[in-house]
mmCIF file with all atom_site columns, C-alpha atoms in Angstrom:
data_model
loop_
_atom_site.group_PDB
_atom_site.id
_atom_site.type_symbol
_atom_site.label_atom_id
_atom_site.label_alt_id
_atom_site.label_comp_id
_atom_site.label_asym_id
_atom_site.label_entity_id
_atom_site.label_seq_id
_atom_site.pdbx_PDB_ins_code
_atom_site.Cartn_x
_atom_site.Cartn_y
_atom_site.Cartn_z
_atom_site.occupancy
_atom_site.B_iso_or_equiv
_atom_site.pdbx_formal_charge
_atom_site.auth_seq_id
_atom_site.auth_comp_id
_atom_site.auth_asym_id
_atom_site.auth_atom_id
_atom_site.pdbx_PDB_model_num
ATOM 1   C CA . THR E 1 1   ? 0.000  0.000  0.000  1.00 0.00 ? 1   THR E CA 1
ATOM 2   C CA . LEU E 1 2   ? 1.030  3.574  -0.628 1.00 0.00 ? 2   LEU E CA 1
ATOM 3   C CA . ALA E 1 3   ? 0.365  6.531  1.656  1.00 0.00 ? 3   ALA E CA 1
ATOM 4   C CA . ALA E 1 4   ? 0.935  9.991  0.265  1.00 0.00 ? 4   ALA E CA 1
ATOM 5   C CA . VAL E 1 5   ? 0.805  13.240 2.191  1.00 0.00 ? 5   VAL E CA 1
ATOM 6   C CA . GLY E 1 6   ? 0.869  16.687 0.652  1.00 0.00 ? 6   GLY E CA 1
ATOM 7   C CA . ASP E 1 7   ? 2.741  19.709 1.864  1.00 0.00 ? 7   ASP E CA 1
ATOM 8   C CA . MET E 1 8   ? 4.620  19.321 5.106  1.00 0.00 ? 8   MET E CA 1
ATOM 9   C CA . LEU E 1 9   ? 4.971  23.100 5.369  1.00 0.00 ? 9   LEU E CA 1
ATOM 10  C CA . MET E 1 10  ? 6.191  24.215 8.758  1.00 0.00 ? 10  MET E CA 1
ATOM 11  C CA . ASN E 1 11  ? 4.746  27.694 9.130  1.00 0.00 ? 11  ASN E CA 1
ATOM 12  C CA . THR E 1 12  ? 5.669  30.057 11.949 1.00 0.00 ? 12  THR E CA 1
ATOM 13  C CA . ALA E 1 13  ? 3.015  28.770 14.368 1.00 0.00 ? 13  ALA E CA 1
ATOM 14  C CA . VAL E 1 14  ? 4.038  25.139 13.791 1.00 0.00 ? 14  VAL E CA 1
ATOM 15  C CA . GLN E 1 15  ? 7.714  25.961 14.325 1.00 0.00 ? 15  GLN E CA 1
ATOM 16  C CA . GLN E 1 16  ? 6.997  27.973 17.467 1.00 0.00 ? 16  GLN E CA 1
ATOM 17  C CA . ASP E 1 17  ? 4.880  25.141 18.857 1.00 0.00 ? 17  ASP E CA 1
ATOM 18  C CA . ALA E 1 18  ? 7.637  22.599 18.145 1.00 0.00 ? 18  ALA E CA 1
ATOM 19  C CA . ALA E 1 19  ? 10.186 24.875 19.839 1.00 0.00 ? 19  ALA E CA 1
ATOM 20  C CA . GLN E 1 20  ? 8.027  25.103 22.975 1.00 0.00 ? 20  GLN E CA 1
ATOM 21  C CA . ASN E 1 21  ? 7.227  21.386 23.111 1.00 0.00 ? 21  ASN E CA 1
ATOM 22  C CA . PRO E 1 22  ? 9.883  19.092 24.633 1.00 0.00 ? 22  PRO E CA 1
ATOM 23  C CA . GLY E 1 23  ? 8.982  16.518 21.977 1.00 0.00 ? 23  GLY E CA 1
ATOM 24  C CA . GLY E 1 24  ? 9.494  18.979 19.113 1.00 0.00 ? 24  GLY E CA 1
ATOM 25  C CA . TYR E 1 25  ? 8.245  17.921 15.703 1.00 0.00 ? 25  TYR E CA 1
ATOM 26  C CA . ALA E 1 26  ? 7.996  14.267 16.749 1.00 0.00 ? 26  ALA E CA 1
ATOM 27  C CA . ALA E 1 27  ? 5.303  15.186 19.284 1.00 0.00 ? 27  ALA E CA 1
ATOM 28  C CA . GLN E 1 28  ? 3.361  17.103 16.651 1.00 0.00 ? 28  GLN E CA 1
ATOM 29  C CA . LEU E 1 29  ? 3.444  14.183 14.222 1.00 0.00 ? 29  LEU E CA 1
ATOM 30  C CA . SER E 1 30  ? 2.868  11.346 16.693 1.00 0.00 ? 30  SER E CA 1
ATOM 31  C CA . PHE E 1 31  ? -0.864 11.127 15.969 1.00 0.00 ? 31  PHE E CA 1
ATOM 32  C CA . LEU E 1 32  ? -0.076 10.280 12.326 1.00 0.00 ? 32  LEU E CA 1
ATOM 33  C CA . ALA E 1 33  ? 2.274  7.387  13.070 1.00 0.00 ? 33  ALA E CA 1
ATOM 34  C CA . PRO E 1 34  ? -0.369 4.622  13.426 1.00 0.00 ? 34  PRO E CA 1
ATOM 35  C CA . LEU E 1 35  ? -1.791 5.516  10.005 1.00 0.00 ? 35  LEU E CA 1
ATOM 36  C CA . ILE E 1 36  ? 1.467  6.148  8.165  1.00 0.00 ? 36  ILE E CA 1
ATOM 37  C CA . ARG E 1 37  ? 3.247  3.047  9.474  1.00 0.00 ? 37  ARG E CA 1
ATOM 38  C CA . ARG E 1 38  ? 0.530  0.808  8.015  1.00 0.00 ? 38  ARG E CA 1
ATOM 39  C CA . ALA E 1 39  ? 1.613  1.691  4.484  1.00 0.00 ? 39  ALA E CA 1
ATOM 40  C CA . ASP E 1 40  ? 4.280  -0.265 2.640  1.00 0.00 ? 40  ASP E CA 1
ATOM 41  C CA . ILE E 1 41  ? 5.615  3.015  1.275  1.00 0.00 ? 41  ILE E CA 1
ATOM 42  C CA . ALA E 1 42  ? 4.807  6.438  2.704  1.00 0.00 ? 42  ALA E CA 1
ATOM 43  C CA . VAL E 1 43  ? 5.707  9.637  0.860  1.00 0.00 ? 43  VAL E CA 1
ATOM 44  C CA . ALA E 1 44  ? 5.411  13.281 1.916  1.00 0.00 ? 44  ALA E CA 1
ATOM 45  C CA . ASN E 1 45  ? 6.222  16.576 0.238  1.00 0.00 ? 45  ASN E CA 1
ATOM 46  C CA . LEU E 1 46  ? 8.829  18.363 2.374  1.00 0.00 ? 46  LEU E CA 1
ATOM 47  C CA . GLU E 1 47  ? 7.728  21.914 1.557  1.00 0.00 ? 47  GLU E CA 1
ATOM 48  C CA . THR E 1 48  ? 10.621 23.604 3.340  1.00 0.00 ? 48  THR E CA 1
ATOM 49  C CA . PRO E 1 49  ? 14.406 23.666 3.312  1.00 0.00 ? 49  PRO E CA 1
ATOM 50  C CA . THR E 1 50  ? 16.164 22.323 6.401  1.00 0.00 ? 50  THR E CA 1
ATOM 51  C CA . ALA E 1 51  ? 19.287 24.453 6.230  1.00 0.00 ? 51  ALA E CA 1
ATOM 52  C CA . PRO E 1 52  ? 21.090 25.294 9.464  1.00 0.00 ? 52  PRO E CA 1
ATOM 53  C CA . GLY E 1 53  ? 23.053 28.531 9.494  1.00 0.00 ? 53  GLY E CA 1
ATOM 54  C CA . LEU E 1 54  ? 21.262 30.136 6.551  1.00 0.00 ? 54  LEU E CA 1
ATOM 55  C CA . ALA E 1 55  ? 18.967 33.136 6.722  1.00 0.00 ? 55  ALA E CA 1
ATOM 56  C CA . ALA E 1 56  ? 16.655 34.298 3.934  1.00 0.00 ? 56  ALA E CA 1
ATOM 57  C CA . GLY E 1 57  ? 18.329 34.459 0.542  1.00 0.00 ? 57  GLY E CA 1
ATOM 58  C CA . GLY E 1 58  ? 20.965 31.946 1.613  1.00 0.00 ? 58  GLY E CA 1
ATOM 59  C CA . ARG E 1 59  ? 22.902 34.454 3.735  1.00 0.00 ? 59  ARG E CA 1
ATOM 60  C CA . GLU E 1 60  ? 25.150 32.666 6.232  1.00 0.00 ? 60  GLU E CA 1
ATOM 61  C CA . VAL E 1 61  ? 24.628 33.608 9.872  1.00 0.00 ? 61  VAL E CA 1
ATOM 62  C CA . GLN E 1 62  ? 26.033 32.503 13.208 1.00 0.00 ? 62  GLN E CA 1
ATOM 63  C CA . SER E 1 63  ? 24.279 29.487 14.665 1.00 0.00 ? 63  SER E CA 1
ATOM 64  C CA . GLN E 1 64  ? 21.610 30.294 17.225 1.00 0.00 ? 64  GLN E CA 1
ATOM 65  C CA . GLY E 1 65  ? 22.182 27.018 19.069 1.00 0.00 ? 65  GLY E CA 1
ATOM 66  C CA . PRO E 1 66  ? 19.734 24.139 19.246 1.00 0.00 ? 66  PRO E CA 1
ATOM 67  C CA . THR E 1 67  ? 16.572 26.222 18.932 1.00 0.00 ? 67  THR E CA 1
ATOM 68  C CA . LEU E 1 68  ? 13.844 24.981 16.599 1.00 0.00 ? 68  LEU E CA 1
ATOM 69  C CA . TYR E 1 69  ? 12.607 28.490 15.815 1.00 0.00 ? 69  TYR E CA 1
ATOM 70  C CA . ASP E 1 70  ? 14.354 31.863 15.896 1.00 0.00 ? 70  ASP E CA 1
ATOM 71  C CA . SER E 1 71  ? 12.619 33.846 13.086 1.00 0.00 ? 71  SER E CA 1
ATOM 72  C CA . GLU E 1 72  ? 15.931 34.372 11.271 1.00 0.00 ? 72  GLU E CA 1
ATOM 73  C CA . VAL E 1 73  ? 17.418 30.986 10.399 1.00 0.00 ? 73  VAL E CA 1
ATOM 74  C CA . TYR E 1 74  ? 14.342 28.912 11.168 1.00 0.00 ? 74  TYR E CA 1
ATOM 75  C CA . SER E 1 75  ? 11.331 30.845 9.967  1.00 0.00 ? 75  SER E CA 1
ATOM 76  C CA . GLY E 1 76  ? 8.003  30.699 8.180  1.00 0.00 ? 76  GLY E CA 1
ATOM 77  C CA . TYR E 1 77  ? 6.351  32.795 5.496  1.00 0.00 ? 77  TYR E CA 1
ATOM 78  C CA . PRO E 1 78  ? 7.481  34.069 3.082  1.00 0.00 ? 78  PRO E CA 1
ATOM 79  C CA . SER E 1 79  ? 10.882 32.363 3.132  1.00 0.00 ? 79  SER E CA 1
ATOM 80  C CA . PHE E 1 80  ? 10.656 29.049 4.937  1.00 0.00 ? 80  PHE E CA 1
ATOM 81  C CA . ASN E 1 81  ? 13.403 27.095 6.672  1.00 0.00 ? 81  ASN E CA 1
ATOM 82  C CA . THR E 1 82  ? 12.863 24.395 9.286  1.00 0.00 ? 82  THR E CA 1
ATOM 83  C CA . HIS E 1 83  ? 15.226 22.769 11.756 1.00 0.00 ? 83  HIS E CA 1
ATOM 84  C CA . PRO E 1 84  ? 16.579 19.480 10.327 1.00 0.00 ? 84  PRO E CA 1
ATOM 85  C CA . SER E 1 85  ? 15.092 17.548 13.261 1.00 0.00 ? 85  SER E CA 1
ATOM 86  C CA . VAL E 1 86  ? 11.828 17.596 11.306 1.00 0.00 ? 86  VAL E CA 1
ATOM 87  C CA . ILE E 1 87  ? 13.366 15.014 8.961  1.00 0.00 ? 87  ILE E CA 1
ATOM 88  C CA . THR E 1 88  ? 14.042 12.570 11.777 1.00 0.00 ? 88  THR E CA 1
ATOM 89  C CA . ALA E 1 89  ? 10.537 13.177 13.130 1.00 0.00 ? 89  ALA E CA 1
ATOM 90  C CA . LEU E 1 90  ? 9.041  12.411 9.715  1.00 0.00 ? 90  LEU E CA 1
ATOM 91  C CA . ARG E 1 91  ? 11.151 9.246  9.399  1.00 0.00 ? 91  ARG E CA 1
ATOM 92  C CA . GLU E 1 92  ? 10.129 8.099  12.889 1.00 0.00 ? 92  GLU E CA 1
ATOM 93  C CA . THR E 1 93  ? 6.483  8.791  12.019 1.00 0.00 ? 93  THR E CA 1
ATOM 94  C CA . GLY E 1 94  ? 6.854  6.222  9.253  1.00 0.00 ? 94  GLY E CA 1
ATOM 95  C CA . PHE E 1 95  ? 7.595  8.193  6.123  1.00 0.00 ? 95  PHE E CA 1
ATOM 96  C CA . ASP E 1 96  ? 9.948  6.426  3.720  1.00 0.00 ? 96  ASP E CA 1
ATOM 97  C CA . VAL E 1 97  ? 10.490 9.078  1.048  1.00 0.00 ? 97  VAL E CA 1
ATOM 98  C CA . LEU E 1 98  ? 10.380 12.865 1.094  1.00 0.00 ? 98  LEU E CA 1
ATOM 99  C CA . GLN E 1 99  ? 9.739  14.803 -2.098 1.00 0.00 ? 99  GLN E CA 1
ATOM 100 C CA . THR E 1 100 ? 11.770 18.026 -2.228 1.00 0.00 ? 100 THR E CA 1
ATOM 101 C CA . ALA E 1 101 ? 10.961 19.701 -5.562 1.00 0.00 ? 101 ALA E CA 1
ATOM 102 C CA . ASN E 1 102 ? 8.494  22.467 -4.797 1.00 0.00 ? 102 ASN E CA 1
ATOM 103 C CA . ASN E 1 103 ? 8.151  26.237 -4.747 1.00 0.00 ? 103 ASN E CA 1
ATOM 104 C CA . HIS E 1 104 ? 9.983  26.541 -1.406 1.00 0.00 ? 104 HIS E CA 1
ATOM 105 C CA . ALA E 1 105 ? 12.970 24.318 -2.263 1.00 0.00 ? 105 ALA E CA 1
ATOM 106 C CA . LEU E 1 106 ? 15.171 27.367 -2.887 1.00 0.00 ? 106 LEU E CA 1
ATOM 107 C CA . ASP E 1 107 ? 13.953 29.598 -0.050 1.00 0.00 ? 107 ASP E CA 1
ATOM 108 C CA . ARG E 1 108 ? 17.533 29.525 1.260  1.00 0.00 ? 108 ARG E CA 1
ATOM 109 C CA . GLY E 1 109 ? 19.130 29.501 -2.188 1.00 0.00 ? 109 GLY E CA 1
ATOM 110 C CA . SER E 1 110 ? 21.090 26.648 -3.716 1.00 0.00 ? 110 SER E CA 1
ATOM 111 C CA . ALA E 1 111 ? 23.159 26.381 -0.525 1.00 0.00 ? 111 ALA E CA 1
ATOM 112 C CA . GLY E 1 112 ? 19.905 25.714 1.317  1.00 0.00 ? 112 GLY E CA 1
ATOM 113 C CA . ALA E 1 113 ? 18.992 22.933 -1.095 1.00 0.00 ? 113 ALA E CA 1
ATOM 114 C CA . ASP E 1 114 ? 22.453 21.431 -0.597 1.00 0.00 ? 114 ASP E CA 1
ATOM 115 C CA . LYS E 1 115 ? 22.129 21.610 3.199  1.00 0.00 ? 115 LYS E CA 1
ATOM 116 C CA . THR E 1 116 ? 18.665 20.063 3.000  1.00 0.00 ? 116 THR E CA 1
ATOM 117 C CA . ILE E 1 117 ? 20.025 17.148 0.981  1.00 0.00 ? 117 ILE E CA 1
ATOM 118 C CA . ALA E 1 118 ? 22.891 16.741 3.455  1.00 0.00 ? 118 ALA E CA 1
ATOM 119 C CA . ALA E 1 119 ? 20.368 16.664 6.323  1.00 0.00 ? 119 ALA E CA 1
ATOM 120 C CA . LEU E 1 120 ? 18.233 14.084 4.492  1.00 0.00 ? 120 LEU E CA 1
ATOM 121 C CA . ARG E 1 121 ? 21.259 11.874 3.888  1.00 0.00 ? 121 ARG E CA 1
ATOM 122 C CA . SER E 1 122 ? 22.466 12.288 7.477  1.00 0.00 ? 122 SER E CA 1
ATOM 123 C CA . ALA E 1 123 ? 19.045 11.204 8.759  1.00 0.00 ? 123 ALA E CA 1
ATOM 124 C CA . GLY E 1 124 ? 19.008 8.188  6.434  1.00 0.00 ? 124 GLY E CA 1
ATOM 125 C CA . MET E 1 125 ? 15.909 9.495  4.645  1.00 0.00 ? 125 MET E CA 1
ATOM 126 C CA . SER E 1 126 ? 15.258 8.703  1.004  1.00 0.00 ? 126 SER E CA 1
ATOM 127 C CA . TYR E 1 127 ? 14.287 11.685 -1.116 1.00 0.00 ? 127 TYR E CA 1
ATOM 128 C CA . THR E 1 128 ? 13.511 12.689 -4.662 1.00 0.00 ? 128 THR E CA 1
ATOM 129 C CA . GLY E 1 129 ? 13.072 15.932 -6.538 1.00 0.00 ? 129 GLY E CA 1
ATOM 130 C CA . THR E 1 130 ? 16.268 17.922 -6.030 1.00 0.00 ? 130 THR E CA 1
ATOM 131 C CA . ARG E 1 131 ? 19.967 17.235 -6.353 1.00 0.00 ? 131 ARG E CA 1
ATOM 132 C CA . ALA E 1 132 ? 23.047 18.714 -4.761 1.00 0.00 ? 132 ALA E CA 1
ATOM 133 C CA . THR E 1 133 ? 25.090 21.276 -6.693 1.00 0.00 ? 133 THR E CA 1
ATOM 134 C CA . THR E 1 134 ? 28.350 19.580 -5.748 1.00 0.00 ? 134 THR E CA 1
#
């Protein structure tokens, strides 16, 4: 069986909630796990870069530490970027593949796409849609 989920878009309110919750994104997604894990293959559209150290436009900034939301590096509309821990939370929820080609893929520039791919690989998550520049 195949389960497919549309935009996993972490807007400001979602990021702030994850930052205030000790369970972070995993706690937010936990209610989905029983449904998603039943599928043989589960796919979601990751509608956000996960690029640490990059502000809007791909500008490098000093790390703000382990925070999940700071409104500069990790932010919502109009230029999204989400802490890479969301990838692990999605994997633990039962997703097998994340789709990365969408209108927010370059919200942190090509460096953001590269960092997102590095985060996906580091988390052991399969992905499709974008490729690294290097």
